[in-house]
GROMACS .gro file of C-alpha atoms in nm:
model
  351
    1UNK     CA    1  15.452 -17.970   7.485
    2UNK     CA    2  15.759 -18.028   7.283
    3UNK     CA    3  15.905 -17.661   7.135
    4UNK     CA    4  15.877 -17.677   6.713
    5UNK     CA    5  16.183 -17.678   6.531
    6UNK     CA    6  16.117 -17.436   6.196
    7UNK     CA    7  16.299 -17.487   5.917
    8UNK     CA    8  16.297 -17.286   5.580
    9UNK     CA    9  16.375 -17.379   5.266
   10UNK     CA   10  16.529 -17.127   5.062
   11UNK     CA   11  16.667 -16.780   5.104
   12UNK     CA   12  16.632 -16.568   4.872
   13UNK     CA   13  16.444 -16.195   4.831
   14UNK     CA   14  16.127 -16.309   4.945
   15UNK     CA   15  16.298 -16.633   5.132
   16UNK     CA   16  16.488 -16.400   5.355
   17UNK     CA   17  16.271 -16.108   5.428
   18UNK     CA   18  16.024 -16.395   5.588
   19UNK     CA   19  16.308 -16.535   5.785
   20UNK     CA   20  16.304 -16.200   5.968
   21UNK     CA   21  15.933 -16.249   6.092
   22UNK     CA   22  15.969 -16.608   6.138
   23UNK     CA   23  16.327 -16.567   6.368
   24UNK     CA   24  16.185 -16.347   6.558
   25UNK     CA   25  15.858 -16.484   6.630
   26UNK     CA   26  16.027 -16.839   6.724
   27UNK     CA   27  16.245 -16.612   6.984
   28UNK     CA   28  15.941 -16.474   7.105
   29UNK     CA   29  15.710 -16.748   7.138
   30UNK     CA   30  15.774 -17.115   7.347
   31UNK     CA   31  15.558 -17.292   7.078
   32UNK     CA   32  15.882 -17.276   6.866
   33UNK     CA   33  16.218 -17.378   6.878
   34UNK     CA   34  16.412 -17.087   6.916
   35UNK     CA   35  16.689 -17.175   6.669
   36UNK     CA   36  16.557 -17.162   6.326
   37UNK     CA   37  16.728 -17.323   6.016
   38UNK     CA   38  16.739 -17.142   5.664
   39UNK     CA   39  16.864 -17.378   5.336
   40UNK     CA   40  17.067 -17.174   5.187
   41UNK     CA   41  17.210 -17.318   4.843
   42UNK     CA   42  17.583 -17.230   4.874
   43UNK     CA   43  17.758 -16.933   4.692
   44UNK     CA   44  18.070 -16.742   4.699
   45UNK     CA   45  18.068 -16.389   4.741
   46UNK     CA   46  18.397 -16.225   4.683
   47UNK     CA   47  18.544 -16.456   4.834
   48UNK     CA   48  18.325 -16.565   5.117
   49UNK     CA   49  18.099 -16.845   5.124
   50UNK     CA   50  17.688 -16.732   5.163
   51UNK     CA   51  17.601 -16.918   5.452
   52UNK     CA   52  17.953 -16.785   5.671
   53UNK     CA   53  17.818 -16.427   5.575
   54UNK     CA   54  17.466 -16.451   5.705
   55UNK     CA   55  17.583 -16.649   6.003
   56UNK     CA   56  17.876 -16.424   6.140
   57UNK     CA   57  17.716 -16.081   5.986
   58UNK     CA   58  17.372 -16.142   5.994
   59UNK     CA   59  17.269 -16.043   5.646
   60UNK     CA   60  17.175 -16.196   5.324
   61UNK     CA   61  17.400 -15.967   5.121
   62UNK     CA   62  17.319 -16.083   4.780
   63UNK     CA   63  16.929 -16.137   4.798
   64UNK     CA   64  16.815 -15.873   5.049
   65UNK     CA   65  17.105 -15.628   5.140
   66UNK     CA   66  17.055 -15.420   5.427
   67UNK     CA   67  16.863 -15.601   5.643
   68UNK     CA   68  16.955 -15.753   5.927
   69UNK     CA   69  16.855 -16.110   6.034
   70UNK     CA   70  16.792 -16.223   6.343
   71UNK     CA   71  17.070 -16.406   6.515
   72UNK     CA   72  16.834 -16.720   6.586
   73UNK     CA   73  16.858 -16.781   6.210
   74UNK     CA   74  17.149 -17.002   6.110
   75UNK     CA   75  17.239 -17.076   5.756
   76UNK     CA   76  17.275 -17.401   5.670
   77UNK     CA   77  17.413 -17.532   5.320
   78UNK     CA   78  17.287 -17.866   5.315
   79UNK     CA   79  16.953 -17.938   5.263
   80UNK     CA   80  16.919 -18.270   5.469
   81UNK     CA   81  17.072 -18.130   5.777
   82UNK     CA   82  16.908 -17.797   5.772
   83UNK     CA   83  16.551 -17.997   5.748
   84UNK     CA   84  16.634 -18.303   6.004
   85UNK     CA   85  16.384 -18.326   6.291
   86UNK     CA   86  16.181 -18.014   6.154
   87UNK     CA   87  15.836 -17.993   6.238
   88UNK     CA   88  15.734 -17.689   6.047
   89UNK     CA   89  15.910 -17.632   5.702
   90UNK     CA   90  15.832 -17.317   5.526
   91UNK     CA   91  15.918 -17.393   5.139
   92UNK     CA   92  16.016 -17.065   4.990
   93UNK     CA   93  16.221 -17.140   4.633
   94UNK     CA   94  16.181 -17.063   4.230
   95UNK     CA   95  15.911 -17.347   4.180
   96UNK     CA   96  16.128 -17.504   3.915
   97UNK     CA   97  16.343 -17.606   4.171
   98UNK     CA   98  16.075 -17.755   4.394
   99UNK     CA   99  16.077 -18.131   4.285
  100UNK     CA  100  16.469 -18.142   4.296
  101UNK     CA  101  16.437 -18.020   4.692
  102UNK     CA  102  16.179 -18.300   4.795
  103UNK     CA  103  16.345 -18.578   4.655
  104UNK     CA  104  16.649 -18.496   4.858
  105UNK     CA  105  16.467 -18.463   5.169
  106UNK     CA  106  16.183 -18.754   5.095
  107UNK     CA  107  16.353 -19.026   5.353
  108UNK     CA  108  16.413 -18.742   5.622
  109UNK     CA  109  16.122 -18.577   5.713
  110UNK     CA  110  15.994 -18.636   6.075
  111UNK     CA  111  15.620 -18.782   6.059
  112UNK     CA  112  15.384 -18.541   6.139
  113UNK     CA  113  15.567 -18.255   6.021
  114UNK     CA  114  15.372 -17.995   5.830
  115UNK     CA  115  15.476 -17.755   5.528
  116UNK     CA  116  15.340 -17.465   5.386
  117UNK     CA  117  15.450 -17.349   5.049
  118UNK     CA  118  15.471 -16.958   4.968
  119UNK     CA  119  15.562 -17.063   4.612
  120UNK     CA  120  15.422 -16.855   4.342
  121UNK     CA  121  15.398 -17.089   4.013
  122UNK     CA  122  15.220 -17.411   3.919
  123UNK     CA  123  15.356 -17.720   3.741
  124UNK     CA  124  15.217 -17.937   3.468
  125UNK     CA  125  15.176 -18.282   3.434
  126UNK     CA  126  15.054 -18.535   3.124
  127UNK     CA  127  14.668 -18.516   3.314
  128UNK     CA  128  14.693 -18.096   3.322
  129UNK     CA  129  14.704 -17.878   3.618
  130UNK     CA  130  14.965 -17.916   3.902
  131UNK     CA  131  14.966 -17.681   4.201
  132UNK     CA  132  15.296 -17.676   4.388
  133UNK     CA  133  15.135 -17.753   4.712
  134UNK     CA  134  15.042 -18.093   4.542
  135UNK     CA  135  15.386 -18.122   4.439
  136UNK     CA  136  15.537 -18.117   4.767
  137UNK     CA  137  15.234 -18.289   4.938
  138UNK     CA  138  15.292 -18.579   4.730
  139UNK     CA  139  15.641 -18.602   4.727
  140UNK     CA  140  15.692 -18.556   5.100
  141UNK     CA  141  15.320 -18.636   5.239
  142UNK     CA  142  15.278 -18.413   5.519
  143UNK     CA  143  14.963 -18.149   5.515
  144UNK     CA  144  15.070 -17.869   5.307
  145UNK     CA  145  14.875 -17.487   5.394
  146UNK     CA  146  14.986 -17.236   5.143
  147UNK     CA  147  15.076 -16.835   5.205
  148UNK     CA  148  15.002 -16.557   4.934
  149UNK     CA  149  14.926 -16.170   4.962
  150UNK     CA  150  15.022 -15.846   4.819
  151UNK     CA  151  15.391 -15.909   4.995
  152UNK     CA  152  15.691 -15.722   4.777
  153UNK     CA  153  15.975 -15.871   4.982
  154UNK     CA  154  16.184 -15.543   5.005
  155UNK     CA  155  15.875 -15.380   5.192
  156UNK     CA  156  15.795 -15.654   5.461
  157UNK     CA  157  16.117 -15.633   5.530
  158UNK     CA  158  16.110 -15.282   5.624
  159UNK     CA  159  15.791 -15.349   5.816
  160UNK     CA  160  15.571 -15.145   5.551
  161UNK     CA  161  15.185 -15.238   5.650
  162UNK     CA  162  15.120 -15.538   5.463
  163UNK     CA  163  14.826 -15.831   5.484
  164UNK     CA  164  14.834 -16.162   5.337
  165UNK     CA  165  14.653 -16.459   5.298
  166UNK     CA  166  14.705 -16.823   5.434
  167UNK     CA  167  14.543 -17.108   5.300
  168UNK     CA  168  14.488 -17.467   5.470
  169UNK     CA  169  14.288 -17.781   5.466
  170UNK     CA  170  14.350 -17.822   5.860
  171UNK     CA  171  14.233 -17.493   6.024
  172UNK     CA  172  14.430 -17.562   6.302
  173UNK     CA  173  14.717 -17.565   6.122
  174UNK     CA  174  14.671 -17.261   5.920
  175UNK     CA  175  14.643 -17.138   6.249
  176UNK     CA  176  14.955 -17.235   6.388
  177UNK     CA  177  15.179 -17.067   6.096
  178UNK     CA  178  15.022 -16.760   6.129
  179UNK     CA  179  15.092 -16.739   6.454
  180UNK     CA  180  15.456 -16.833   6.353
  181UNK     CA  181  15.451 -16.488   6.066
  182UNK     CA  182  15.196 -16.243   6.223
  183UNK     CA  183  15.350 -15.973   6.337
  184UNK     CA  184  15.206 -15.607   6.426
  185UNK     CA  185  15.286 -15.493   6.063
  186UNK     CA  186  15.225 -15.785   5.813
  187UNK     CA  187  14.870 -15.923   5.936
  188UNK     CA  188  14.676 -16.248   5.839
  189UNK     CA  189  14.392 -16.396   5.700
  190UNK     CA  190  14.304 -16.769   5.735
  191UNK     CA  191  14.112 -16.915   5.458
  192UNK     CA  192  14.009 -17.296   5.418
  193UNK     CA  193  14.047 -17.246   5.027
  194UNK     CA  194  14.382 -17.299   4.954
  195UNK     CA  195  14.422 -17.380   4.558
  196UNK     CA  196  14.216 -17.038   4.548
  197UNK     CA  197  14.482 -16.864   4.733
  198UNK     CA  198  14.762 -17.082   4.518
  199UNK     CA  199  14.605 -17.067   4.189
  200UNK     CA  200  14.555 -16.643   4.206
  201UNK     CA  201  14.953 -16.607   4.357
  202UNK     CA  202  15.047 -16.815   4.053
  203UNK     CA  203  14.879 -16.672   3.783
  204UNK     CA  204  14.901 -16.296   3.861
  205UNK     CA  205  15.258 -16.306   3.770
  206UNK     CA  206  15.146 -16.357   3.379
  207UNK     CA  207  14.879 -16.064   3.427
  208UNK     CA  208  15.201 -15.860   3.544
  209UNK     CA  209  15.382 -15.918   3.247
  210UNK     CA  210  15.117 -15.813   3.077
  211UNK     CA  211  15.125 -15.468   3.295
  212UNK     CA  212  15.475 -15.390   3.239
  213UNK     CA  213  15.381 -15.434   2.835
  214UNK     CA  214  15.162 -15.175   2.882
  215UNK     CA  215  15.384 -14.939   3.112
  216UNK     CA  216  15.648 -15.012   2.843
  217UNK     CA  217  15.474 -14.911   2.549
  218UNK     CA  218  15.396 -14.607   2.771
  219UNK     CA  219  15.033 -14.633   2.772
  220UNK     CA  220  14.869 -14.505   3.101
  221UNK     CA  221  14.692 -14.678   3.381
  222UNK     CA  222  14.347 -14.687   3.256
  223UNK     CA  223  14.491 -14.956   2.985
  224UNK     CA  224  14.672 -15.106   3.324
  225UNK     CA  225  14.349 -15.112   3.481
  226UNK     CA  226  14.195 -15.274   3.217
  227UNK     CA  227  14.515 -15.522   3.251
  228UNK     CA  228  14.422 -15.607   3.598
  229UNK     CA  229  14.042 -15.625   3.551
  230UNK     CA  230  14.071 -15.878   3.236
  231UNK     CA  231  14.349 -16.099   3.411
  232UNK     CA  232  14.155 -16.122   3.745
  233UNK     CA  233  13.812 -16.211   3.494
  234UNK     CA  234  14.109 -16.511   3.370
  235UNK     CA  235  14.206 -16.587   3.688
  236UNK     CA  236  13.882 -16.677   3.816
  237UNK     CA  237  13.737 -16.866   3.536
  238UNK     CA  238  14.084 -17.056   3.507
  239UNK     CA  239  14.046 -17.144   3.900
  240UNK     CA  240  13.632 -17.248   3.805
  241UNK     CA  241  13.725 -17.464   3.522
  242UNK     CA  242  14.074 -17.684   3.696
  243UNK     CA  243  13.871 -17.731   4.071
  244UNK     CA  244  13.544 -17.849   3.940
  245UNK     CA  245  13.500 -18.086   4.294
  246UNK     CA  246  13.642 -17.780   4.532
  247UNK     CA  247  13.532 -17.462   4.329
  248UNK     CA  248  13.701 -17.163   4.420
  249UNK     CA  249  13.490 -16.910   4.689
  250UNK     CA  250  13.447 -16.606   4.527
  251UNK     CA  251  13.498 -16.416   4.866
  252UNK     CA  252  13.917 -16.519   4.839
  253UNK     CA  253  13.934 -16.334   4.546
  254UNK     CA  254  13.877 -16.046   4.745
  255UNK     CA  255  14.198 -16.159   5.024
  256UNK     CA  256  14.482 -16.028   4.979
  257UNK     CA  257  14.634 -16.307   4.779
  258UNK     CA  258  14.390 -16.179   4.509
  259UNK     CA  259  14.278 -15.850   4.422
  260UNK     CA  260  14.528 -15.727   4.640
  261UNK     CA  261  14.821 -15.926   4.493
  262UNK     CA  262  14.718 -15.840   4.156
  263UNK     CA  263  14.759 -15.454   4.236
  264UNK     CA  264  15.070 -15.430   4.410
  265UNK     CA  265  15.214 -15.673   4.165
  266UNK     CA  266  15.115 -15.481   3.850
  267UNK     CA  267  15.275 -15.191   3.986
  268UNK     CA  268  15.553 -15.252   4.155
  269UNK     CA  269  15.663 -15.644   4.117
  270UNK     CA  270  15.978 -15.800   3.926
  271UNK     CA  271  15.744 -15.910   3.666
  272UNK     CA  272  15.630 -15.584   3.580
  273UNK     CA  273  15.930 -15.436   3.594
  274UNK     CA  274  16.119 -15.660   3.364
  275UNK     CA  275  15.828 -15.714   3.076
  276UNK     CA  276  15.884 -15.348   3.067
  277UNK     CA  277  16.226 -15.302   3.012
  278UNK     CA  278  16.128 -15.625   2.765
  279UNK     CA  279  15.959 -15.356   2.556
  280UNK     CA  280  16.230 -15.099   2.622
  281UNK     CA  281  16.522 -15.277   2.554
  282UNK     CA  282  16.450 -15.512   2.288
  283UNK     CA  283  16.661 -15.781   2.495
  284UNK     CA  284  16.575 -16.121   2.589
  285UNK     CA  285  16.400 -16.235   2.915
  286UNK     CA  286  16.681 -16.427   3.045
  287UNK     CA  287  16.923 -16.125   2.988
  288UNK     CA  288  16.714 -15.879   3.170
  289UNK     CA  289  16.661 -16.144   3.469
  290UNK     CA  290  17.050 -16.200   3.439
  291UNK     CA  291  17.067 -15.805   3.411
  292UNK     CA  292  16.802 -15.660   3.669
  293UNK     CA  293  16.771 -15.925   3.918
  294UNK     CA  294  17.087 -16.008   4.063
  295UNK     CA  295  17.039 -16.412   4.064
  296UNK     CA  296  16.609 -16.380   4.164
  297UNK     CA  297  16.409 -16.608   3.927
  298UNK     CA  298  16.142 -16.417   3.765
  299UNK     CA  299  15.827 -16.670   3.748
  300UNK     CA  300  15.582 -16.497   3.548
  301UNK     CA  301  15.704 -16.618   3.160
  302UNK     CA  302  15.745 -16.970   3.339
  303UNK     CA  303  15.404 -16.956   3.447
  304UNK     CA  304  15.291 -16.808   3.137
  305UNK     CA  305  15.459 -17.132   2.944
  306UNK     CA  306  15.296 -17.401   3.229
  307UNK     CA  307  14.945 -17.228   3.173
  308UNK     CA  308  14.978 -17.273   2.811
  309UNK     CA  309  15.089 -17.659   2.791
  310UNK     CA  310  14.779 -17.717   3.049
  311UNK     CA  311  14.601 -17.531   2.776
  312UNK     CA  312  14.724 -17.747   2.501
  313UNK     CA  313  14.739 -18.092   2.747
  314UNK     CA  314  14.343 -18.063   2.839
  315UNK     CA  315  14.232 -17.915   2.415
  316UNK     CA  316  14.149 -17.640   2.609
  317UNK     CA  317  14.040 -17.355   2.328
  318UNK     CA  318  14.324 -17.055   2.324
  319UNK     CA  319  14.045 -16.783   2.285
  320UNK     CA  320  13.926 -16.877   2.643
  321UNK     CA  321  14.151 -16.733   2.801
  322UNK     CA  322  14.354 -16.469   2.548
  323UNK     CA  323  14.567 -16.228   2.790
  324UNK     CA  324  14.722 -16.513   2.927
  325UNK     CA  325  14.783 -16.663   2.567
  326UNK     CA  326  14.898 -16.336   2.434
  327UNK     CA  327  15.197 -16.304   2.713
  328UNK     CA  328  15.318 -16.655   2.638
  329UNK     CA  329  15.336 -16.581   2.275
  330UNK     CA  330  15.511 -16.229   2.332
  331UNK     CA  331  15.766 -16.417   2.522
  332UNK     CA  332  15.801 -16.755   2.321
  333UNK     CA  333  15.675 -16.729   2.008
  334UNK     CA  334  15.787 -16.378   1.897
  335UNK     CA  335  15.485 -16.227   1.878
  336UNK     CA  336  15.525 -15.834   1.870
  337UNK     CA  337  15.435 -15.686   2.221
  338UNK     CA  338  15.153 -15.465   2.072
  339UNK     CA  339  14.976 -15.755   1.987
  340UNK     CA  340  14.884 -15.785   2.349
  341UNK     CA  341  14.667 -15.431   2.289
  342UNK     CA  342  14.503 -15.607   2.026
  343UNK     CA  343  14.450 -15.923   2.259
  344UNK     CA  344  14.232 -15.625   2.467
  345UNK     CA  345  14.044 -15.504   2.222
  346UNK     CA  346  13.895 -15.845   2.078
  347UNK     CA  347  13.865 -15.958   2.469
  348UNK     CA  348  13.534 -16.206   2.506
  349UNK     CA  349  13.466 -15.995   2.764
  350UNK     CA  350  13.419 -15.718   2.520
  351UNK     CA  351  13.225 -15.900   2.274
   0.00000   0.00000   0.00000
C-alpha cells in the first residue's frame, strides 16, 4: 500500500503543538508519508520570514515558542502546494478563515482524500446552523471526521496526560487519524457522533467567557461551577434541538470533547482568560486579543455572535437558552457584565 502524504492546514498554538504528534507519528509509522506539510500563512519576524524559521530552526517562534518540531515537518507558505497530492489533511485554523482556505484548494484536492477538522466554532447560514465540518465537506467533498477534547495546546505540547475525542461517520477512518495523533500521552476516543463532538467544542468557548466573567468579578468557583453546569444544560439542549434526524448520544457528553472540555476550558483556556481581564480592564475584546494573545484568534465572542443570529434566523425564543444570550450581549450590545449573575439567578433551570 501506497505511504499517506499528511498535510495540515494551519499553524498556529494549537496548529503547531499537533504537528509535533502528527511528525512524529508519520516518522514512526509506514502508513504515512514521512514528510509532512504544515500551511503556514507567511509572516515576518524581525526580519525573517515564518516558514524559513520553522524550517531551518525547527520552531514556531511566534505561536508556540519553545518547542521543538520535528524535522519531518516542512513549512510551506502556499496553500496549494503544501496540500497537492495529500491524502489526509488535518484543518486546524480560526474558523472565520475556513471558507477562504477551501476555495483556494477546491480544484486540487486528490479524490479520495479525507479531512478532519479540529476547528472549534460553527458558521451560520440564511437556513440556521452550520457546523464547520459541513463547511469544508461541502466545499471540498471528501469525508470529514472531526477532533475535540480537553487539549490546551501549551500542555500537549509538553506531553501533559491529555485524552480527546474523535468523531467520524466512517469508523474506519476515525480510526486511521487516531492512529496518525495517539501517542502514549494524549490518548483517544472514537465516537460515530461527530456534530456531538463538534457542536460541544464549539459552544464551550461562550460558556468560558462566561467563566472568566465570573473569575473577573472575583466571585469563587461554586458560581464557576454553576457556570459550567448551566452551559453544559445549553449545550445539550442546543445540540437536541439543531440534529433533530441524528440526535446527539448523551454518552459523548461525557468524552472528553464534553464535560471534559468544558472544565479545562473554564479554567485555564484563552477564553477565560481574556473575558476576565474584559471585566478587569474595562478594554475592548479586540484589544485584549491584540494585547494577550500575540496574533491567536479568540473564538468564543465569535461563537457567541453565530449562536445568536441562528437564534434570531430560526425565531428561536432568547429565554431558551439565556447564558449563551447574556455573553453575546456583554460583548456586543453593552450590556454590563453583572448582568450575566442575574442571567443565573432567573435561569429556567431554576424556575
Amino acid at each position: 500500500k501506497m505511504a499517506k502524504k499528511v498535510c495540515i492546514i494551519g499553524s498556529g498554538n494549537w496548529g503547531s503543538a499537533i504537528a509535533k504528534l502528527i511528525g512524529r507519528n508519520a516518522a514512526a509509522y509506514d502508513t504515512f508519508h514521512t514528510r509532512v506539510n504544515m500551511y503556514v500563512y507567511e509572516e515576518e519576524i524581525n526580519g525573517e520570514k515564518l516558514t524559513e524559521i520553522i524550517n531551518t530552526r525547527h520552531e514556531n517562534v511566534k505561536y508556540l515558542p519553545g518547542h521543538k518540531l520535528p524535522e519531518n515537518v516542512v513549512a510551506v507558505p502556499d496553500l496549494v502546494e503544501a496540500s497537492k497530492g495529500a491524502d489526509m489533511l488535518v484543518f486546524v485554523v480560526p474558523h472565520q478563515f475556513i471558507r477562504g482556505l477551501c476555495k483556494t484548494i477546491q480544484s486540487n484536492i486528490k479524490p479520495g482524500a479525507i479531512g478532519i477538522s479540529l476547528i472549534k466554532g460553527m458558521d451560520h447560514t440564511d437556513k440556521g446552523l452550520q457546523l464547520i465540518s459541513d463547511v469544508i465537506r461541502k466545499a471540498l467533498s471528501m469525508d470529514v471526521s472531526v477532533l475535540m477534547g480537553a487539549n490546551i495546546a501549551s500542555e500537549v505540547a509538553s506531553e501533559d496526560f491529555c485524552e480527546t475525542t474523535i468523531g467520524c461517520t466512517k469508523e474506519e477512518n476515525g480510526q486511521l487519524f487516531k492512529k496518525l495523533l495517539q501517542t502514549p500521552n494524549f490518548r483517544i476516543c472514537v465516537v460515530q457522533d461527530p456534530n456531538t463532538v463538534e457542536i460541544c467544542g464549539a459552544l464551550k468557548n461562550i460558556i468560558a467567557c462566561g467563566a472568566g466573567f465570573v473569575t473577573g468579578m472575583e466571585l469563587g468557583d461554586n458560581t464557576k461551577a454553576a457556570v459550567i453546569r448551566l452551559g453544559l444544560m445549553e449545550m445539550m439542549k442546543f445540540a437536541k434541538a439543531f440534529f433533530p434526524d441524528s440526535p446527539p448520544e448523551i454518552a459523548t457528553f461525557f468524552e472528553s470533547c464534553g464535560v471534559a472540555d468544558l472544565v479545562t476550558t473554564c479554567y485555564g483556556g484563552r477564553n477565560m482568560r481574556v473575558s476576565r481581564a474584559f471585566v478587569k480592564e474595562n478594554k475592548p475584546i479586540e484589544v485584549l486579543e491584540a494585547e494577550m494573545l500575540n496574533g491567536q484568534k479568540l473564538q468564543g465572542p465569535e461563537t457567541a455572535r453565530e449562536v445568536y443570529k441562528v437564534l434570531k434566523t430560526l425565531n428561536i425564543d432568547e429565554s431558551e437558552y439565556p447564558l449563551f444570550v447574556s455573553v453575546y450581549n456583554i460583548f456586543f450590545n453593552k450590556h454590563p457584565v453583572p448582568s450575566f449573575i442575574e442571567c443565573l439567578q432567573n435561569h429556567p433551570e431554576h424556575m
